[in-house]
Each structure stands twice: as structure tokens, then as C-alpha cells.
């Protein structure tokens, strides 16, 4: 019996003339994601992508698991391929669904006949197949309102498909369909979640991280690289830019008032990020800021940071509570890594009493006391890039 | 050239240990429990190592049990003794500066309902036998003390304490974690008056994954790991012949030279302290009578983790406390009266007899530079 995976599109079905480009992007993402599992034929028709393994005996569990994390997909299911012949459909349904039907109490049959040439109409298919399944599985009764199992028969162009389990997809838009943006990745809980949220909207993610040895350690960087790798499950390949930041942080410490350390540091990080973003063709920056979470994330502080930005800064977590962010971090499996206790660049020289409502004029004045430009240029020049692709 | 001054965390395996591993994984790979000759040869290698380690501690071969490391040895000692004797006697006495493998095990037993008494050093930073004795009573099952503190090098008065305890309460089980003392200062079961002793392979130029628990004849412990009854049923599991052989070979090499090496390292410590005295802002936390192998200093109020990474950039490797508790604040330093900024900036230099004055010079110079350069 041949089993395949049917992939149902999310909101991209609503797209108009450029729907095709979304479809192509999704197909490409699916191909890349499951390539290492074996050979597949991947085709699209009628707002559905068919993943057909060359090997008829392949276990599709891992395929479903991986594809379930790809954005742009509303739902997916494993389905049995049948001839467009009612007897074959019946025979295969009984065999393919025997496990799930013999342990259920109620069911219904649902039929979708997109090929109108098929001689039976949908209600007929439901009635006939329902009757046969009732006979074969005496444990079952029909419940059309709230069944435990819904057996779906789809009569499509070349084949018919039978399945009983719909798995919720990751939703969103195919990664890459919205362009590319640069994620400021610190190693904390929030920034990986921010990256995940933007990837969900079809944004291809690049990441930038700042290291300040000896104030930060190799382990801190390794931890961020691990986070990057975890994000690839959802975001696809990620270019990881690592900026040497020690000299800049020391210069801030030596030349600026303590209460402004963090804000000035963030302004300089943004400056560097947008220069690298330009190099990497990114159209925007992404941060994990959430209003009011810490002193540097008050509205006043964010507007001081934003004042240096020439491209949009997306903050997908801006209105979320920490608990909500943590929930997503756990779901995407970045939480455990994020909470490893290594010092990151954001906590080096943290002022004891940071300014909560800084005025832009004061910040600019404080920052202008020292010419950071040569150090910025040097940092950008010495930034190193690594790429991460799927962790498995 | 890198300068490795973190020998209390682990040591470089000596060539003899490496050769022993190689032989046991390429030639002598039998299972010591097998009845054929290949098994016998493996058993002979294990017996040989057991004899060497027994001799080095004044024990009998039959009193040496191999484990996966000192953490397991310490667990087996405490849990095993409480399992055997804990029904009648509920009290565990430990020092307040024990390694996590003793402290956490005692805490776990405490949660099971046993009473744990932690004896602290006095204001002078030293432990006194009578303080331990005072905590002892007829309800005491076991007393566990480390011989040399891993963070500061303090030598605890183990022999004196255990002797006085045994005199008053002969039934109390005495256990000594000798990991940082073994092969550095004399460790004799008899003179320590210890019923159990924990040892570790990788701290004495053998390899990681091997430890010993010495259990005096007649002392009962309930095994933690059950199975094929290897190690007389005290520690089941096929013996790791490569690691055991390596441990034996390293001890064979280093046991005869304990006092010579002690003299040499004492000289190195003296030299190091002279060099450090030239630098402003250094406080030496290790007492004069500590093990010379471990020197703990506070460096100019600079956070130890940053200093560690600064030195690491110059390929100089030290520790910011016990390597087992990465990033965690050391409660042990506080016990010894090292507090606040001094505790935050404490770094541990741990030497071997192969450490050179040149290496210590490189370290002292880098430390001075770090104190000047590091902000904060």
C-alpha cells in the first residue's frame, strides 16, 4: 500500500496572481527540509502539495515531523493512495485505517470529489463507504456531529486518497517569500522567539551576534550558535554574523556616563547591524524587545535606539509578556539553551541605575563626546560569517 | 605555548597511562569475568592496578573498589553506609566545604529524613578536630571530610578528627574524600583512621572516568549499582580495564616521588607568591599551611570569570573556583571567610611538579596586565 503526505496550504491560498511564487517557495523549502530522509517526488496541484516517497515502504513519521515545522502550511496528513475505483477505495480504507478504526467508538466519512468525472457523488461515497466500515468494524457507530475519527476520501486528478488524521501545520507564509531581515541574537530567551515569529511571516532570517572577549566567553558564542541551529528547523538556513565588540564596549565604559551605557551600546549595535544588513541584502532588523521589560526597552529608550535606524526594526514580541514568550521558546525548543548561564554582551558593564526615560538629546550629547566611527568601521570589517543549515 | 595551571580540575594523562589505555583497547581487550585466557589476562591487569593503588594507600588489595570516578565513590560511601547502618543511626556529619559530590549527596539524604550536620571553619579559617567531635553522638552514622579543599588548598585535620571520633565513638564510619591530596601528600588509610577513602584517576595524571573507593575490611556498604556482582558485588558492571590500568600505571609512576614533588611544588608556590606580591591589589586566599598544589588569590577586584577569559586569550588556563560548578558562586570561599569582591574575583591556580617558573612568570605578567586592562 502506498502512503504519501498531503500538504494543505495556509493563507497563501488567498494570494492572487503571485500565488505561484509562494507555492514554488514552499515546494523548495519542503524539498530542502526532507532531502536527507530519502528521495521524494514533490508536486503541487489544487492548493495541495503531494510528497511521494520513491520507496513505498518508507516510514513517513519523520517526514511529517519535519514538514510540520515548515511555515506556509495549514495542515498535513498521511494518506493512502487508491485507484479511482470505489472497490479499491473500500478495500484500502479497511486495511489502511484498521488500527485507528478498531480502537475508536464513533466515526464519520467525509468525501471531496474534485474530479467530477468520478461516477459517484460525494454523499453517495460517504453512505456506501460508511456502511461498509460499519460492517467491518462492529465497535463503531456513526456520529456526524462530533466523531472521534473522520475518514476523508479525496477524489482528485490522477488518484483517490484516503486519510483519517489531519495534523495542524505551522501556519504563516513560506520562509523567503517576504524577503530577508537581520535578527539581533543575544543568546537570551527573547531573540530566538522573535526570529521564529518573523520567519512565520515568510521572512528569511540572518542573525547577528556581538562578542566581547574576555567579558564574554567562547561558550556564550557557542550557545548562540546552538540557538541558530535550533532555529533552522523553522527558519531554514541562517547566515550568522559575529561582531567583535570588546573595544566598543570598553570605549563606552571609558567615555560615557554610566547611566547611558546600555542605550548607547544598543544604538551602536543597531548601527553595526544595519551596515551588515546592507551587506547581506536584509531589508529590516528584528529584535526581541518587549515594551517595558527592562530599562532599555521602555518606550523612551526604544525611541532613542530607533533614532539611529535607517531601515525598519521589527519587534514581534513588543506586546507580549515574558510568560507568553517562554511558552513559545519551549515550543521551539530554544528555552533550555537560552537559560544556560553564560555572560552575554548585553550584561557586560550593566549600569547599576540605568536611565529609564532617557532623552534623545542627552544620549546624543553623551555619545558625541567620543568618535565611535573608526571603531564601528573596524568592528564591521572584522565581523565573521558562518552559515547554519538544518540541524538534522 | 599554552600554560595549563588548572591541575585541580584535571591533569594531563602521563605517557604511562596513555600506553596502558592503548594496550587494553588494542591487545588486552578481554572481559575480566570471562573464564578463558583472554579474560584472565584482563583480570590480571585489573589485579595489578588494584595492588598498586592498595600499596599506595597502605590498604589491602581486597579493600580497593573501582568506580566511575570520585563522584560515584563519594555517593557510594555516603549512601552505601546510610543504607547499611542508617536504620539505627540517623546522623551524618560533614565539613561545610565539601565538594558537591559529598555536599549534594548529604543534602539528598537529608531530604530522605536523615540529619546532616555541617561543621564550619572557625574565624581563623581553620577547622578544629574538637568541633567535629562536639557534633558527634551515639546517633552518628558517618562522618565525611575532605583531606584537601579543591578551591583553596586548605588541609583539613582529618587524621586527628577521625582518631578522636573513633576513640569516643568507635562505631562511627569515617570517610575521607582524598581526591586533591592523593599523590600530592601522604594518604594512608591507617594514619587517616579512615574506614573509606575516595580517589580519582584523572587528578593524578591518569584518565577521566575512573575512581576508587577504599572500604576497610569489615565495613558494610549497600551497593548503588547492582548487576553482575563485579567488585565483589559492591559495584557491578564490567570493569573498565583500560581506565583501571591507566590509573594503576599513573600511581605506579608518581607514588615513589610524593615528598620530592611536594618540595618542588612548595618552591613553585613560594616563587609564585613572590611574583604576585609585586602586583598591586592581589590578596592571597590560601593559607600558608595549605597544599602548595592549589593557590587561590583574589585579583584586583576584577570579576574572576572575565579574568579567566582574559588569561585564556593568552592561552593561560586557570579556574574561577571549582570547575564542576561553572558560573556558580562558590559558597566554599565564603566559609573560609573570603567574601564580597574578594570572592567575586577569586581565581585558582593549581600546579603540578612539571609546572615551571617560566610558566608562573607568564601567568603573573598576564595577571598584572589583566588587572590594568579589564574595565569594571
Short mmCIF file of C-alpha atoms in Angstrom, two decimals, chain B residues 91-323:
data_model
loop_
_atom_site.label_atom_id
_atom_site.label_comp_id
_atom_site.label_asym_id
_atom_site.label_seq_id
_atom_site.Cartn_x
_atom_site.Cartn_y
_atom_site.Cartn_z
CA UNK B 91 23.18 11.49 61.70
CA UNK B 92 25.69 12.47 59.02
CA UNK B 93 28.50 14.89 59.82
CA UNK B 94 30.37 16.64 57.04
CA UNK B 95 32.53 19.72 56.79
CA UNK B 96 30.91 22.82 55.32
CA UNK B 97 33.45 22.98 52.49
CA UNK B 98 32.96 19.58 50.89
CA UNK B 99 32.94 19.01 47.16
CA UNK B 100 29.46 18.97 45.60
CA UNK B 101 29.54 15.19 45.29
CA UNK B 102 29.55 14.96 49.09
CA UNK B 103 27.51 18.07 49.87
CA UNK B 104 24.73 17.34 47.38
CA UNK B 105 24.62 13.68 48.36
CA UNK B 106 24.28 14.66 52.01
CA UNK B 107 21.53 17.12 51.05
CA UNK B 108 19.70 14.39 49.17
CA UNK B 109 19.94 12.11 52.21
CA UNK B 110 18.73 15.00 54.37
CA UNK B 111 15.61 15.17 52.23
CA UNK B 112 15.10 11.46 52.86
CA UNK B 113 14.91 12.21 56.56
CA UNK B 114 18.47 11.85 57.79
CA UNK B 115 20.04 14.56 59.91
CA UNK B 116 23.04 16.36 58.42
CA UNK B 117 25.40 18.49 60.50
CA UNK B 118 27.81 20.74 58.62
CA UNK B 119 30.84 21.80 60.61
CA UNK B 120 32.34 25.16 59.60
CA UNK B 121 35.85 26.51 60.00
CA UNK B 122 36.47 28.99 62.82
CA UNK B 123 37.10 32.69 62.25
CA UNK B 124 40.76 31.98 61.51
CA UNK B 125 39.65 29.92 58.51
CA UNK B 126 40.85 26.66 60.07
CA UNK B 127 39.00 23.51 61.08
CA UNK B 128 39.45 22.00 64.52
CA UNK B 129 39.01 18.35 65.42
CA UNK B 130 37.13 19.17 68.61
CA UNK B 131 34.42 20.99 66.63
CA UNK B 132 33.67 17.78 64.74
CA UNK B 133 33.87 15.71 67.90
CA UNK B 134 31.37 18.01 69.59
CA UNK B 135 28.79 17.26 66.89
CA UNK B 136 29.28 13.52 67.28
CA UNK B 137 26.99 11.40 69.41
CA UNK B 138 25.63 7.86 69.64
CA UNK B 139 23.22 8.62 66.81
CA UNK B 140 26.04 9.47 64.35
CA UNK B 141 26.35 7.05 61.46
CA UNK B 142 29.09 8.58 59.34
CA UNK B 143 31.50 11.49 59.30
CA UNK B 144 32.88 12.65 55.98
CA UNK B 145 35.71 15.14 55.50
CA UNK B 146 37.83 16.09 52.55
CA UNK B 147 41.59 15.97 53.00
CA UNK B 148 42.48 18.95 50.81
CA UNK B 149 39.99 21.57 49.74
CA UNK B 150 39.77 21.81 45.98
CA UNK B 151 39.24 25.57 45.85
CA UNK B 152 41.76 26.89 48.35
CA UNK B 153 44.13 24.04 49.16
CA UNK B 154 43.25 24.12 52.88
CA UNK B 155 44.36 20.87 54.52
CA UNK B 156 41.73 19.64 56.95
CA UNK B 157 42.75 17.88 60.19
CA UNK B 158 41.26 14.59 59.04
CA UNK B 159 43.52 12.12 60.85
CA UNK B 160 43.27 13.97 64.13
CA UNK B 161 39.50 14.32 63.87
CA UNK B 162 38.83 10.73 62.86
CA UNK B 163 41.11 9.43 65.62
CA UNK B 164 39.35 11.43 68.30
CA UNK B 165 35.94 10.45 66.94
CA UNK B 166 36.86 6.75 66.81
CA UNK B 167 38.21 6.92 70.38
CA UNK B 168 34.89 8.14 71.74
CA UNK B 169 32.51 6.54 69.17
CA UNK B 170 34.24 3.52 67.62
CA UNK B 171 31.18 2.62 65.56
CA UNK B 172 31.05 5.86 63.61
CA UNK B 173 32.08 5.28 59.98
CA UNK B 174 34.80 7.67 58.81
CA UNK B 175 35.05 8.69 55.16
CA UNK B 176 37.65 10.92 53.57
CA UNK B 177 37.49 12.44 50.10
CA UNK B 178 41.21 12.42 49.26
CA UNK B 179 40.90 13.48 45.63
CA UNK B 180 43.02 16.64 45.92
CA UNK B 181 45.51 15.09 48.34
CA UNK B 182 46.24 11.77 46.67
CA UNK B 183 49.72 11.55 45.14
CA UNK B 184 50.43 15.05 46.49
CA UNK B 185 50.60 14.44 50.22
CA UNK B 186 50.72 11.08 52.01
CA UNK B 187 47.35 9.33 52.01
CA UNK B 188 47.39 6.30 54.31
CA UNK B 189 44.20 4.66 55.43
CA UNK B 190 45.76 3.86 58.78
CA UNK B 191 47.09 7.26 59.70
CA UNK B 192 43.90 8.95 58.49
CA UNK B 193 41.96 6.45 60.60
CA UNK B 194 39.55 6.28 57.65
CA UNK B 195 37.07 3.49 57.00
CA UNK B 196 36.52 4.74 53.48
CA UNK B 197 38.60 6.84 51.09
CA UNK B 198 37.62 8.27 47.70
CA UNK B 199 40.22 8.67 44.95
CA UNK B 200 40.09 9.93 41.39
CA UNK B 201 42.18 8.87 38.39
CA UNK B 202 42.18 11.99 36.28
CA UNK B 203 43.51 14.22 39.07
CA UNK B 204 46.72 12.15 39.19
CA UNK B 205 47.67 12.06 35.50
CA UNK B 206 45.55 9.01 34.70
CA UNK B 207 42.33 9.42 32.69
CA UNK B 208 38.73 10.52 33.31
CA UNK B 209 36.05 8.01 34.18
CA UNK B 210 37.89 6.04 36.83
CA UNK B 211 37.84 6.32 40.60
CA UNK B 212 38.36 4.22 43.67
CA UNK B 213 36.57 3.75 46.92
CA UNK B 214 38.69 2.17 49.60
CA UNK B 215 36.45 0.30 52.03
CA UNK B 216 38.09 -1.05 55.15
CA UNK B 217 37.56 -4.76 55.71
CA UNK B 218 34.51 -5.30 57.90
CA UNK B 219 32.76 -2.07 56.94
CA UNK B 220 29.48 -2.70 55.14
CA UNK B 221 28.04 -0.61 52.34
CA UNK B 222 24.89 -1.28 50.35
CA UNK B 223 25.71 -1.13 46.62
CA UNK B 224 24.17 1.57 44.46
CA UNK B 225 24.73 -0.29 41.20
CA UNK B 226 23.58 -3.89 41.06
CA UNK B 227 24.10 -6.46 38.34
CA UNK B 228 26.81 -8.99 37.58
CA UNK B 229 28.40 -8.69 41.05
CA UNK B 230 31.75 -7.40 39.83
CA UNK B 231 33.90 -5.74 42.51
CA UNK B 232 32.53 -8.28 45.00
CA UNK B 233 29.02 -7.06 44.38
CA UNK B 234 29.81 -3.55 45.64
CA UNK B 235 29.96 -2.08 42.14
CA UNK B 236 28.53 -4.20 39.34
CA UNK B 237 29.36 -3.57 35.71
CA UNK B 238 32.19 -4.88 33.54
CA UNK B 239 35.43 -3.42 34.83
CA UNK B 240 36.89 -0.75 32.57
CA UNK B 241 40.23 -2.44 32.06
CA UNK B 242 41.74 0.46 30.03
CA UNK B 243 40.91 3.10 32.64
CA UNK B 244 41.80 0.92 35.60
CA UNK B 245 45.17 0.04 34.03
CA UNK B 246 45.84 3.70 33.34
CA UNK B 247 45.07 4.59 36.96
CA UNK B 248 47.42 1.88 38.17
CA UNK B 249 50.23 2.96 35.84
CA UNK B 250 49.96 6.61 36.84
CA UNK B 251 50.06 5.76 40.54
CA UNK B 252 52.97 3.43 39.96
CA UNK B 253 54.83 6.33 38.39
CA UNK B 254 54.02 9.02 40.92
CA UNK B 255 53.76 7.17 44.25
CA UNK B 256 57.52 6.95 44.89
CA UNK B 257 58.07 10.70 44.49
CA UNK B 258 55.39 12.26 46.67
CA UNK B 259 57.76 14.04 49.04
CA UNK B 260 60.22 15.18 46.35
CA UNK B 261 57.40 16.62 44.28
CA UNK B 262 55.90 18.24 47.36
CA UNK B 263 59.20 20.03 47.97
CA UNK B 264 59.38 21.14 44.36
CA UNK B 265 55.84 22.45 44.23
CA UNK B 266 56.31 24.19 47.59
CA UNK B 267 59.20 26.04 45.95
CA UNK B 268 57.00 26.90 42.97
CA UNK B 269 54.29 28.23 45.27
CA UNK B 270 56.85 30.37 47.10
CA UNK B 271 58.06 31.72 43.77
CA UNK B 272 54.53 32.40 42.59
CA UNK B 273 53.66 34.29 45.77
CA UNK B 274 56.81 36.39 45.41
CA UNK B 275 55.82 37.30 41.86
CA UNK B 276 52.25 38.07 42.92
CA UNK B 277 53.48 40.25 45.80
CA UNK B 278 54.87 42.62 43.16
CA UNK B 279 51.37 43.24 41.80
CA UNK B 280 49.01 45.72 43.41
CA UNK B 281 45.61 44.54 44.53
CA UNK B 282 46.34 40.84 44.97
CA UNK B 283 45.02 39.05 48.04
CA UNK B 284 46.20 35.52 48.68
CA UNK B 285 43.30 33.42 49.95
CA UNK B 286 45.13 30.15 50.54
CA UNK B 287 46.74 29.85 53.97
CA UNK B 288 50.44 29.24 54.37
CA UNK B 289 49.94 25.69 55.57
CA UNK B 290 47.74 24.77 52.58
CA UNK B 291 48.62 22.23 49.95
CA UNK B 292 51.13 24.00 47.70
CA UNK B 293 49.44 22.49 44.65
CA UNK B 294 46.48 24.88 44.95
CA UNK B 295 46.84 28.65 45.28
CA UNK B 296 43.73 30.79 45.47
CA UNK B 297 44.09 34.55 45.02
CA UNK B 298 41.75 37.48 44.55
CA UNK B 299 42.87 39.65 41.67
CA UNK B 300 42.29 43.36 41.99
CA UNK B 301 38.52 43.14 42.35
CA UNK B 302 38.20 42.10 38.69
CA UNK B 303 35.44 39.53 38.20
CA UNK B 304 37.09 36.14 38.07
CA UNK B 305 35.20 34.93 35.01
CA UNK B 306 36.42 37.92 32.99
CA UNK B 307 39.98 37.47 34.26
CA UNK B 308 39.80 33.80 33.35
CA UNK B 309 38.78 34.64 29.78
CA UNK B 310 41.40 37.37 29.60
CA UNK B 311 44.09 34.85 30.55
CA UNK B 312 42.56 32.32 28.19
CA UNK B 313 43.22 34.72 25.29
CA UNK B 314 46.90 34.31 26.17
CA UNK B 315 46.48 30.54 26.40
CA UNK B 316 46.87 30.59 30.15
CA UNK B 317 44.33 28.36 31.84
CA UNK B 318 43.28 28.82 35.44
CA UNK B 319 39.98 28.32 37.23
CA UNK B 320 37.49 30.69 38.77
CA UNK B 321 36.66 28.28 41.58
CA UNK B 322 35.63 24.69 41.26
CA UNK B 323 35.31 23.79 37.57
#
